[in-house]
Every structure is written in structure tokens, then in C-alpha cells.
Amino acid sequence: MALFGSRGLAQEGIETFEIGLSTSTIQISSDFTGARLVVFGALDNADAKLLRQQRYDIVVALIGPRSPVVVREKERTFGLWINRGSETFDAAPGSYALAATRPLADVARQELRQRLSLGINDLRLDSASVPGAFGQPAPETPEEAKGQVNVSIAERRAKAAQAATVLSPDVVTVDDYAEALKRIREAKGLYNQSVGSVQFVSPTLFRADLYLPADLPTGTHMARAYLFRSGVFIRESSEPLYVRKSGFESYIDDMATRYGALYGVAAVLLAIFTGWFGRLVFKRD
């Protein structure tokens, strides 16, 4: 506790808070164009003086299902685009939405934001469980102990930076691939963040508005709320959000997943029938 208090990474306080979601399930249909999710909560046992001084900050993040992603760099050569290099990220969130009471730089130090994976700039893409939080070492697997697989992104960054200085200044580092992935998903609306969208509607009640894009991935999303007091992380609370397909699209998706071979045969037969029927309708003789 003395270590945490001195470094400002975490501090156990008497404050408690819980959050809730405006809905626990979102149904995705063919006409889904995006939605807004309201996260509300209550802060208990807060210091009245600190509340008046607005020393409490709340950051709310909705993290989509994580999955491996390969980012490739393409280069135009003789009029053709070819792959120049690639980088694999083990567990990149499919979507990420964040809302905060103030700019993140005013809420917490960068070291703390990186440890908590707060904000698009400091979002971790290498681990679903974000190991090493609060300065604790990540668990080591037997394979990692032997140095055979799963080299951490921090080590890859160090090696890439070293190689870039030795080989050529044009060598692309791991950070470049990470920034490219974030930039692409920001352009699609999958990654977004806003400041001032967490508001206290009363001295102890707050709400946050999160934007959900039209391409919201299905699966289990996790809403996490972080409480800070004067830049010190106090505690967090989380709630799951389930995103599922509905209607005819859900039936097709379920059939393709559970009966892949049958779905493939049906798709081929439908294509043949469509071509034959189109020839009958549009023939000129």
C-alpha cells in the first residue's frame, strides 16, 4: 500500500460506486445504424469537500471482444501493391468507446493510463487480461520461460526500435503498426472517445453516454468505470453488455457456424439456381 500510494497507481479509499447500463443486450438487425449506450452510477461515501472542488473524476470505457489481428504494410512497386511487412497483435479489441469527465491527461498520469489501458493512445493490443497492472509482473507460462513463443509487445517494441536504429531509419516499428490499426478503426468509428460526456447529475449520481457504431461486433462487451480522486486511481466497477444478431440474419449466421458444410452446399445451389433463373428471365430469343 505504501508503494502504491507513493507512485499514485492505486489507493484504497472509503468511496464506493456501482454502475448500471441502460440495456444489457443490443440486438443487431439489417437496419442497425448504431446506438447510444447510457452508463449510470452512484458514488457513495464521497468526501463532500472534494466533491465541491470537483476533485473526483470518472472514466467509462466499453471494450469490445478481443481477437488476434494482423496489420500489414503495403508498398506500391511497379504499379502493384505488395505486402512489405506485418505485425500480429494477440488481443485487439474489436471496438472501444470511452467517455471521461475531463481530458485524460488531466485525470491521471501517462504511466497510470498505460497500466490501466485508458484511452485510444494508451490502449493495449497485446493482452486480453492486461497483465502487469499496478506494477505486478505478468504470469509467466512454461513456453514463455523458455523464450519460445508469445513475446510481449513491449519486448517486440524494444527489439524493433533497436533494429530500426541499426538497419535503417525507414524500418517500421511495432508502435507504427499499432498506431495504424488504431487510426483505421478510428476512421471506421469502431474506436472513439469523448471528453465531458460523463456528467454528475447530482452530487453522487453520474451518467455517461457512449457511441456504438453501426459495425459494432457481436459478442460480450465489457463496460468498465474507473474512479479517480485527485489523479489517484481508487477503484473500478464493471458490467457486461451482450451484442447479438437478431431476425433472419441471426438464423443465417447460426446455420453457417453450426452447419458449415451444409451452408456451403446450399449457397452453391442457390447461386446455380439464381444464374439459371436469370438466364430464363433475361434471354432474348
mmCIF file of C-alpha atoms in Angstrom:
data_model
loop_
_atom_site.group_PDB
_atom_site.id
_atom_site.type_symbol
_atom_site.label_atom_id
_atom_site.label_comp_id
_atom_site.label_asym_id
_atom_site.label_seq_id
_atom_site.Cartn_x
_atom_site.Cartn_y
_atom_site.Cartn_z
ATOM 1 C CA MET A 1 0.000 0.000 0.000
ATOM 2 C CA ALA A 2 2.857 2.378 0.737
ATOM 3 C CA LEU A 3 4.328 1.578 -2.655
ATOM 4 C CA PHE A 4 1.028 2.145 -4.436
ATOM 5 C CA GLY A 5 0.396 5.369 -2.542
ATOM 6 C CA SER A 6 3.848 6.744 -3.308
ATOM 7 C CA ARG A 7 3.622 6.014 -7.008
ATOM 8 C CA GLY A 8 -0.002 7.111 -7.332
ATOM 9 C CA LEU A 9 -1.051 3.905 -9.079
ATOM 10 C CA ALA A 10 -3.807 2.834 -6.710
ATOM 11 C CA GLN A 11 -5.124 3.820 -3.349
ATOM 12 C CA GLU A 12 -7.824 2.126 -1.341
ATOM 13 C CA GLY A 13 -10.402 4.668 -0.233
ATOM 14 C CA ILE A 14 -13.700 4.625 1.559
ATOM 15 C CA GLU A 15 -15.504 5.677 -1.610
ATOM 16 C CA THR A 16 -17.601 3.029 -3.309
ATOM 17 C CA PHE A 17 -19.547 3.143 -6.528
ATOM 18 C CA GLU A 18 -21.594 0.879 -8.735
ATOM 19 C CA ILE A 19 -22.675 1.215 -12.347
ATOM 20 C CA GLY A 20 -25.596 0.053 -14.447
ATOM 21 C CA LEU A 21 -26.382 0.022 -18.171
ATOM 22 C CA SER A 22 -29.427 1.377 -19.952
ATOM 23 C CA THR A 23 -29.675 -2.052 -21.586
ATOM 24 C CA SER A 24 -27.863 -5.328 -21.070
ATOM 25 C CA THR A 25 -28.421 -6.635 -24.610
ATOM 26 C CA ILE A 26 -28.253 -4.985 -28.029
ATOM 27 C CA GLN A 27 -29.894 -6.717 -30.962
ATOM 28 C CA ILE A 28 -28.207 -6.248 -34.347
ATOM 29 C CA SER A 29 -30.519 -6.363 -37.358
ATOM 30 C CA SER A 30 -30.143 -5.384 -41.025
ATOM 31 C CA ASP A 31 -31.302 -1.811 -40.312
ATOM 32 C CA PHE A 32 -28.984 -1.228 -37.344
ATOM 33 C CA THR A 33 -27.224 2.129 -37.806
ATOM 34 C CA GLY A 34 -25.572 2.494 -34.424
ATOM 35 C CA ALA A 35 -26.829 3.393 -30.973
ATOM 36 C CA ARG A 36 -26.005 5.222 -27.774
ATOM 37 C CA LEU A 37 -25.424 3.389 -24.537
ATOM 38 C CA VAL A 38 -26.055 5.178 -21.253
ATOM 39 C CA VAL A 39 -23.936 4.093 -18.300
ATOM 40 C CA PHE A 40 -25.205 5.420 -14.979
ATOM 41 C CA GLY A 41 -23.884 5.034 -11.485
ATOM 42 C CA ALA A 42 -23.809 6.245 -7.902
ATOM 43 C CA LEU A 43 -20.831 7.376 -5.847
ATOM 44 C CA ASP A 44 -21.141 6.649 -2.115
ATOM 45 C CA ASN A 45 -19.114 7.807 0.895
ATOM 46 C CA ALA A 46 -17.509 10.592 -1.126
ATOM 47 C CA ASP A 47 -15.804 13.496 0.577
ATOM 48 C CA ALA A 48 -18.170 16.468 0.344
ATOM 49 C CA LYS A 49 -15.336 18.981 0.175
ATOM 50 C CA LEU A 50 -13.644 17.129 -2.682
ATOM 51 C CA LEU A 51 -16.965 16.917 -4.488
ATOM 52 C CA ARG A 52 -17.397 20.681 -4.300
ATOM 53 C CA GLN A 53 -13.855 21.133 -5.576
ATOM 54 C CA GLN A 54 -14.552 18.685 -8.433
ATOM 55 C CA ARG A 55 -11.579 16.545 -7.421
ATOM 56 C CA TYR A 56 -13.315 13.301 -8.391
ATOM 57 C CA ASP A 57 -13.035 12.027 -11.973
ATOM 58 C CA ILE A 58 -14.787 9.115 -13.641
ATOM 59 C CA VAL A 59 -13.748 7.411 -16.863
ATOM 60 C CA VAL A 60 -16.078 4.912 -18.535
ATOM 61 C CA ALA A 61 -14.887 2.558 -21.293
ATOM 62 C CA LEU A 62 -16.774 -0.044 -23.315
ATOM 63 C CA ILE A 63 -14.325 -2.668 -24.575
ATOM 64 C CA GLY A 64 -15.396 -4.991 -27.357
ATOM 65 C CA PRO A 65 -14.474 -8.664 -27.761
ATOM 66 C CA ARG A 66 -10.740 -9.185 -28.251
ATOM 67 C CA SER A 67 -9.287 -11.247 -31.075
ATOM 68 C CA PRO A 68 -5.964 -11.613 -32.925
ATOM 69 C CA VAL A 69 -5.366 -9.034 -35.675
ATOM 70 C CA VAL A 70 -2.705 -8.948 -38.378
ATOM 71 C CA VAL A 71 -1.708 -5.489 -39.631
ATOM 72 C CA ARG A 72 0.118 -5.400 -42.969
ATOM 73 C CA GLU A 73 2.100 -2.601 -44.541
ATOM 74 C CA LYS A 74 1.636 -2.288 -48.304
ATOM 75 C CA GLU A 75 4.045 -0.670 -50.731
ATOM 76 C CA ARG A 76 3.462 0.307 -54.341
ATOM 77 C CA THR A 77 6.004 -1.436 -56.577
ATOM 78 C CA PHE A 78 5.857 -1.240 -60.371
ATOM 79 C CA GLY A 79 2.210 -0.251 -60.194
ATOM 80 C CA LEU A 80 1.271 -3.102 -57.856
ATOM 81 C CA TRP A 81 0.573 -3.005 -54.123
ATOM 82 C CA ILE A 82 2.568 -5.682 -52.330
ATOM 83 C CA ASN A 83 2.944 -6.580 -48.667
ATOM 84 C CA ARG A 84 6.141 -5.149 -47.216
ATOM 85 C CA GLY A 85 5.786 -6.229 -43.595
ATOM 86 C CA SER A 86 3.251 -7.279 -40.991
ATOM 87 C CA GLU A 87 2.681 -7.372 -37.249
ATOM 88 C CA THR A 88 0.332 -9.601 -35.234
ATOM 89 C CA PHE A 89 -1.496 -8.307 -32.174
ATOM 90 C CA ASP A 90 -2.738 -11.097 -29.943
ATOM 91 C CA ALA A 91 -5.855 -9.499 -28.449
ATOM 92 C CA ALA A 92 -7.013 -6.257 -30.039
ATOM 93 C CA PRO A 93 -10.494 -5.031 -29.008
ATOM 94 C CA GLY A 94 -12.981 -5.162 -31.861
ATOM 95 C CA SER A 95 -14.428 -1.858 -30.634
ATOM 96 C CA TYR A 96 -13.586 0.713 -27.997
ATOM 97 C CA ALA A 97 -15.656 3.630 -26.725
ATOM 98 C CA LEU A 98 -14.585 5.915 -23.904
ATOM 99 C CA ALA A 99 -16.119 8.836 -22.035
ATOM 100 C CA ALA A 100 -14.453 10.933 -19.346
ATOM 101 C CA THR A 101 -15.242 13.870 -17.100
ATOM 102 C CA ARG A 102 -12.101 15.701 -18.255
ATOM 103 C CA PRO A 103 -9.217 15.179 -20.699
ATOM 104 C CA LEU A 104 -7.353 12.025 -19.744
ATOM 105 C CA ALA A 105 -4.107 13.950 -19.348
ATOM 106 C CA ASP A 106 -5.798 15.915 -16.539
ATOM 107 C CA VAL A 107 -7.297 12.808 -14.934
ATOM 108 C CA ALA A 108 -4.177 10.654 -14.492
ATOM 109 C CA ARG A 109 -0.505 10.436 -15.368
ATOM 110 C CA GLN A 110 0.500 8.681 -18.566
ATOM 111 C CA GLU A 111 2.136 5.793 -16.682
ATOM 112 C CA LEU A 112 -1.136 5.090 -14.906
ATOM 113 C CA ARG A 113 -3.156 5.421 -18.123
ATOM 114 C CA GLN A 114 -0.874 2.894 -19.784
ATOM 115 C CA ARG A 115 -1.194 0.440 -16.899
ATOM 116 C CA LEU A 116 -4.989 0.729 -16.945
ATOM 117 C CA SER A 117 -5.102 0.791 -20.774
ATOM 118 C CA LEU A 118 -7.149 4.007 -20.727
ATOM 119 C CA GLY A 119 -7.718 5.943 -23.922
ATOM 120 C CA ILE A 120 -7.088 5.102 -27.541
ATOM 121 C CA ASN A 121 -3.481 6.303 -27.433
ATOM 122 C CA ASP A 122 -2.670 4.062 -24.455
ATOM 123 C CA LEU A 123 -4.927 1.148 -25.396
ATOM 124 C CA ARG A 124 -3.156 -2.200 -25.090
ATOM 125 C CA LEU A 125 -3.400 -4.536 -28.063
ATOM 126 C CA ASP A 126 -1.277 -7.413 -26.787
ATOM 127 C CA SER A 127 -3.262 -8.926 -23.904
ATOM 128 C CA ALA A 128 -6.921 -9.576 -23.140
ATOM 129 C CA SER A 129 -6.339 -9.513 -19.387
ATOM 130 C CA VAL A 130 -3.916 -6.549 -19.394
ATOM 131 C CA PRO A 131 -1.240 -8.251 -17.252
ATOM 132 C CA GLY A 132 1.160 -6.221 -15.187
ATOM 133 C CA ALA A 133 -1.453 -3.756 -13.874
ATOM 134 C CA PHE A 134 -0.367 -1.746 -10.841
ATOM 135 C CA GLY A 135 3.252 -2.795 -11.331
ATOM 136 C CA GLN A 136 2.648 -6.514 -10.826
ATOM 137 C CA PRO A 137 4.525 -8.812 -13.227
ATOM 138 C CA ALA A 138 2.528 -10.761 -15.775
ATOM 139 C CA PRO A 139 2.229 -14.505 -15.153
ATOM 140 C CA GLU A 140 4.850 -16.494 -16.975
ATOM 141 C CA THR A 141 3.943 -19.636 -18.883
ATOM 142 C CA PRO A 142 6.412 -22.508 -19.336
ATOM 143 C CA GLU A 143 6.747 -21.680 -23.045
ATOM 144 C CA GLU A 144 7.480 -18.029 -22.288
ATOM 145 C CA ALA A 145 10.017 -19.063 -19.680
ATOM 146 C CA LYS A 146 11.872 -20.976 -22.379
ATOM 147 C CA GLY A 147 11.636 -17.972 -24.709
ATOM 148 C CA GLN A 148 9.872 -19.963 -27.435
ATOM 149 C CA VAL A 149 6.547 -18.178 -28.024
ATOM 150 C CA ASN A 150 4.384 -15.202 -27.123
ATOM 151 C CA VAL A 151 6.986 -12.490 -26.818
ATOM 152 C CA SER A 152 5.318 -9.488 -25.213
ATOM 153 C CA ILE A 153 4.599 -6.372 -27.242
ATOM 154 C CA ALA A 154 6.947 -4.376 -25.006
ATOM 155 C CA GLU A 155 9.841 -6.665 -25.928
ATOM 156 C CA ARG A 156 8.885 -6.543 -29.605
ATOM 157 C CA ARG A 157 8.825 -2.747 -29.441
ATOM 158 C CA ALA A 158 12.308 -2.671 -27.917
ATOM 159 C CA LYS A 159 13.687 -5.092 -30.493
ATOM 160 C CA ALA A 160 12.019 -3.240 -33.371
ATOM 161 C CA ALA A 161 13.376 0.108 -32.161
ATOM 162 C CA GLN A 162 16.864 -1.378 -31.845
ATOM 163 C CA ALA A 163 16.643 -2.893 -35.319
ATOM 164 C CA ALA A 164 15.410 0.410 -36.742
ATOM 165 C CA THR A 165 18.447 2.258 -35.425
ATOM 166 C CA VAL A 166 20.869 -0.416 -36.640
ATOM 167 C CA LEU A 167 19.398 -1.256 -40.025
ATOM 168 C CA SER A 168 17.598 1.757 -41.446
ATOM 169 C CA PRO A 169 15.590 4.760 -40.263
ATOM 170 C CA ASP A 170 12.791 3.620 -42.591
ATOM 171 C CA VAL A 171 12.184 0.343 -40.717
ATOM 172 C CA VAL A 172 8.605 0.228 -39.390
ATOM 173 C CA THR A 173 8.329 -0.443 -35.638
ATOM 174 C CA VAL A 174 5.638 -2.229 -33.657
ATOM 175 C CA ASP A 175 4.314 1.139 -32.489
ATOM 176 C CA ASP A 176 3.784 2.168 -36.111
ATOM 177 C CA TYR A 177 1.624 -0.890 -36.756
ATOM 178 C CA ALA A 178 -0.324 -0.278 -33.538
ATOM 179 C CA GLU A 179 -0.953 3.350 -34.462
ATOM 180 C CA ALA A 180 -2.047 2.283 -37.945
ATOM 181 C CA LEU A 181 -4.557 -0.196 -36.534
ATOM 182 C CA LYS A 182 -5.973 2.410 -34.149
ATOM 183 C CA ARG A 183 -6.138 5.001 -36.922
ATOM 184 C CA ILE A 184 -8.028 2.624 -39.242
ATOM 185 C CA ARG A 185 -10.549 1.686 -36.583
ATOM 186 C CA GLU A 186 -11.000 5.308 -35.542
ATOM 187 C CA ALA A 187 -11.827 6.180 -39.164
ATOM 188 C CA LYS A 188 -14.465 3.427 -39.167
ATOM 189 C CA GLY A 189 -15.919 4.672 -35.887
ATOM 190 C CA LEU A 190 -15.020 1.477 -34.051
ATOM 191 C CA TYR A 191 -12.667 3.370 -31.726
ATOM 192 C CA ASN A 192 -13.931 6.667 -30.310
ATOM 193 C CA GLN A 193 -13.598 8.724 -27.167
ATOM 194 C CA SER A 194 -15.133 11.939 -25.862
ATOM 195 C CA VAL A 195 -14.427 14.403 -23.058
ATOM 196 C CA GLY A 196 -17.138 15.872 -20.855
ATOM 197 C CA SER A 197 -19.656 13.147 -21.714
ATOM 198 C CA VAL A 198 -19.538 11.868 -18.105
ATOM 199 C CA GLN A 199 -21.603 14.234 -16.010
ATOM 200 C CA PHE A 200 -22.700 14.353 -12.394
ATOM 201 C CA VAL A 201 -26.479 14.824 -12.452
ATOM 202 C CA SER A 202 -26.445 15.193 -8.667
ATOM 203 C CA PRO A 203 -23.692 15.286 -6.001
ATOM 204 C CA THR A 204 -23.496 11.483 -6.059
ATOM 205 C CA LEU A 205 -25.179 10.322 -9.300
ATOM 206 C CA PHE A 206 -23.452 10.349 -12.676
ATOM 207 C CA ARG A 207 -24.150 9.251 -16.234
ATOM 208 C CA ALA A 208 -22.012 8.629 -19.305
ATOM 209 C CA ASP A 209 -23.070 8.500 -22.954
ATOM 210 C CA LEU A 210 -21.162 6.098 -25.207
ATOM 211 C CA TYR A 211 -21.476 5.965 -29.000
ATOM 212 C CA LEU A 212 -21.840 2.500 -30.559
ATOM 213 C CA PRO A 213 -21.056 2.293 -34.308
ATOM 214 C CA ALA A 214 -23.091 0.541 -36.988
ATOM 215 C CA ASP A 215 -20.305 -2.067 -37.397
ATOM 216 C CA LEU A 216 -20.424 -2.986 -33.716
ATOM 217 C CA PRO A 217 -19.008 -6.533 -33.388
ATOM 218 C CA THR A 218 -21.150 -9.200 -31.817
ATOM 219 C CA GLY A 219 -20.148 -10.909 -28.605
ATOM 220 C CA THR A 220 -19.666 -9.929 -24.985
ATOM 221 C CA HIS A 221 -18.524 -6.359 -24.414
ATOM 222 C CA MET A 222 -17.358 -5.128 -21.028
ATOM 223 C CA ALA A 223 -18.274 -1.718 -19.623
ATOM 224 C CA ARG A 224 -15.708 -0.553 -17.063
ATOM 225 C CA ALA A 225 -15.902 2.576 -14.924
ATOM 226 C CA TYR A 226 -12.789 3.927 -13.172
ATOM 227 C CA LEU A 227 -12.904 6.281 -10.191
ATOM 228 C CA PHE A 228 -10.072 8.746 -9.572
ATOM 229 C CA ARG A 229 -9.506 11.117 -6.684
ATOM 230 C CA SER A 230 -7.078 13.954 -7.397
ATOM 231 C CA GLY A 231 -5.329 11.881 -10.037
ATOM 232 C CA VAL A 232 -5.113 8.741 -7.884
ATOM 233 C CA PHE A 233 -6.913 5.595 -9.006
ATOM 234 C CA ILE A 234 -9.371 4.419 -6.333
ATOM 235 C CA ARG A 235 -11.383 1.538 -7.712
ATOM 236 C CA GLU A 236 -13.335 0.260 -10.717
ATOM 237 C CA SER A 237 -16.694 -1.325 -11.448
ATOM 238 C CA SER A 238 -17.761 -3.332 -14.488
ATOM 239 C CA GLU A 239 -20.853 -4.697 -16.201
ATOM 240 C CA PRO A 240 -21.180 -6.925 -19.315
ATOM 241 C CA LEU A 241 -23.032 -5.895 -22.467
ATOM 242 C CA TYR A 242 -24.212 -8.595 -24.865
ATOM 243 C CA VAL A 243 -24.402 -7.789 -28.588
ATOM 244 C CA ARG A 244 -26.278 -10.347 -30.677
ATOM 245 C CA LYS A 245 -27.686 -10.646 -34.148
ATOM 246 C CA SER A 246 -31.460 -10.867 -34.482
ATOM 247 C CA GLY A 247 -34.018 -11.847 -37.110
ATOM 248 C CA PHE A 248 -33.187 -13.664 -40.345
ATOM 249 C CA GLU A 249 -29.533 -12.571 -40.157
ATOM 250 C CA SER A 250 -29.210 -14.387 -36.837
ATOM 251 C CA TYR A 251 -30.623 -17.582 -38.351
ATOM 252 C CA ILE A 252 -28.197 -17.454 -41.307
ATOM 253 C CA ASP A 253 -25.225 -16.728 -39.050
ATOM 254 C CA ASP A 254 -26.131 -19.580 -36.710
ATOM 255 C CA MET A 255 -26.567 -22.004 -39.606
ATOM 256 C CA ALA A 256 -23.247 -21.015 -41.180
ATOM 257 C CA THR A 257 -21.491 -21.509 -37.841
ATOM 258 C CA ARG A 258 -23.079 -24.785 -36.806
ATOM 259 C CA TYR A 259 -23.526 -26.436 -40.225
ATOM 260 C CA GLY A 260 -20.682 -25.076 -42.332
ATOM 261 C CA ALA A 261 -20.675 -27.833 -44.972
ATOM 262 C CA LEU A 262 -24.454 -27.763 -45.426
ATOM 263 C CA TYR A 263 -24.404 -23.971 -45.635
ATOM 264 C CA GLY A 264 -21.714 -24.092 -48.333
ATOM 265 C CA VAL A 265 -23.691 -26.598 -50.441
ATOM 266 C CA ALA A 266 -26.870 -24.522 -50.071
ATOM 267 C CA ALA A 267 -25.004 -21.362 -51.126
ATOM 268 C CA VAL A 268 -23.661 -23.085 -54.278
ATOM 269 C CA LEU A 269 -27.098 -24.465 -55.214
ATOM 270 C CA LEU A 270 -28.671 -21.032 -54.668
ATOM 271 C CA ALA A 271 -26.052 -19.432 -56.926
ATOM 272 C CA ILE A 272 -26.703 -22.020 -59.663
ATOM 273 C CA PHE A 273 -30.466 -21.535 -59.426
ATOM 274 C CA THR A 274 -30.136 -17.751 -59.491
ATOM 275 C CA GLY A 275 -27.957 -17.871 -62.612
ATOM 276 C CA TRP A 276 -30.348 -20.275 -64.382
ATOM 277 C CA PHE A 277 -33.420 -18.280 -63.429
ATOM 278 C CA GLY A 278 -31.796 -15.023 -64.509
ATOM 279 C CA ARG A 279 -30.985 -16.527 -67.912
ATOM 280 C CA LEU A 280 -34.635 -17.529 -68.366
ATOM 281 C CA VAL A 281 -35.907 -14.101 -67.452
ATOM 282 C CA PHE A 282 -33.483 -12.026 -69.490
ATOM 283 C CA LYS A 283 -32.923 -14.223 -72.560
ATOM 284 C CA ARG A 284 -33.694 -12.504 -75.880
ATOM 285 C CA ASP A 285 -34.534 -15.423 -78.190
#
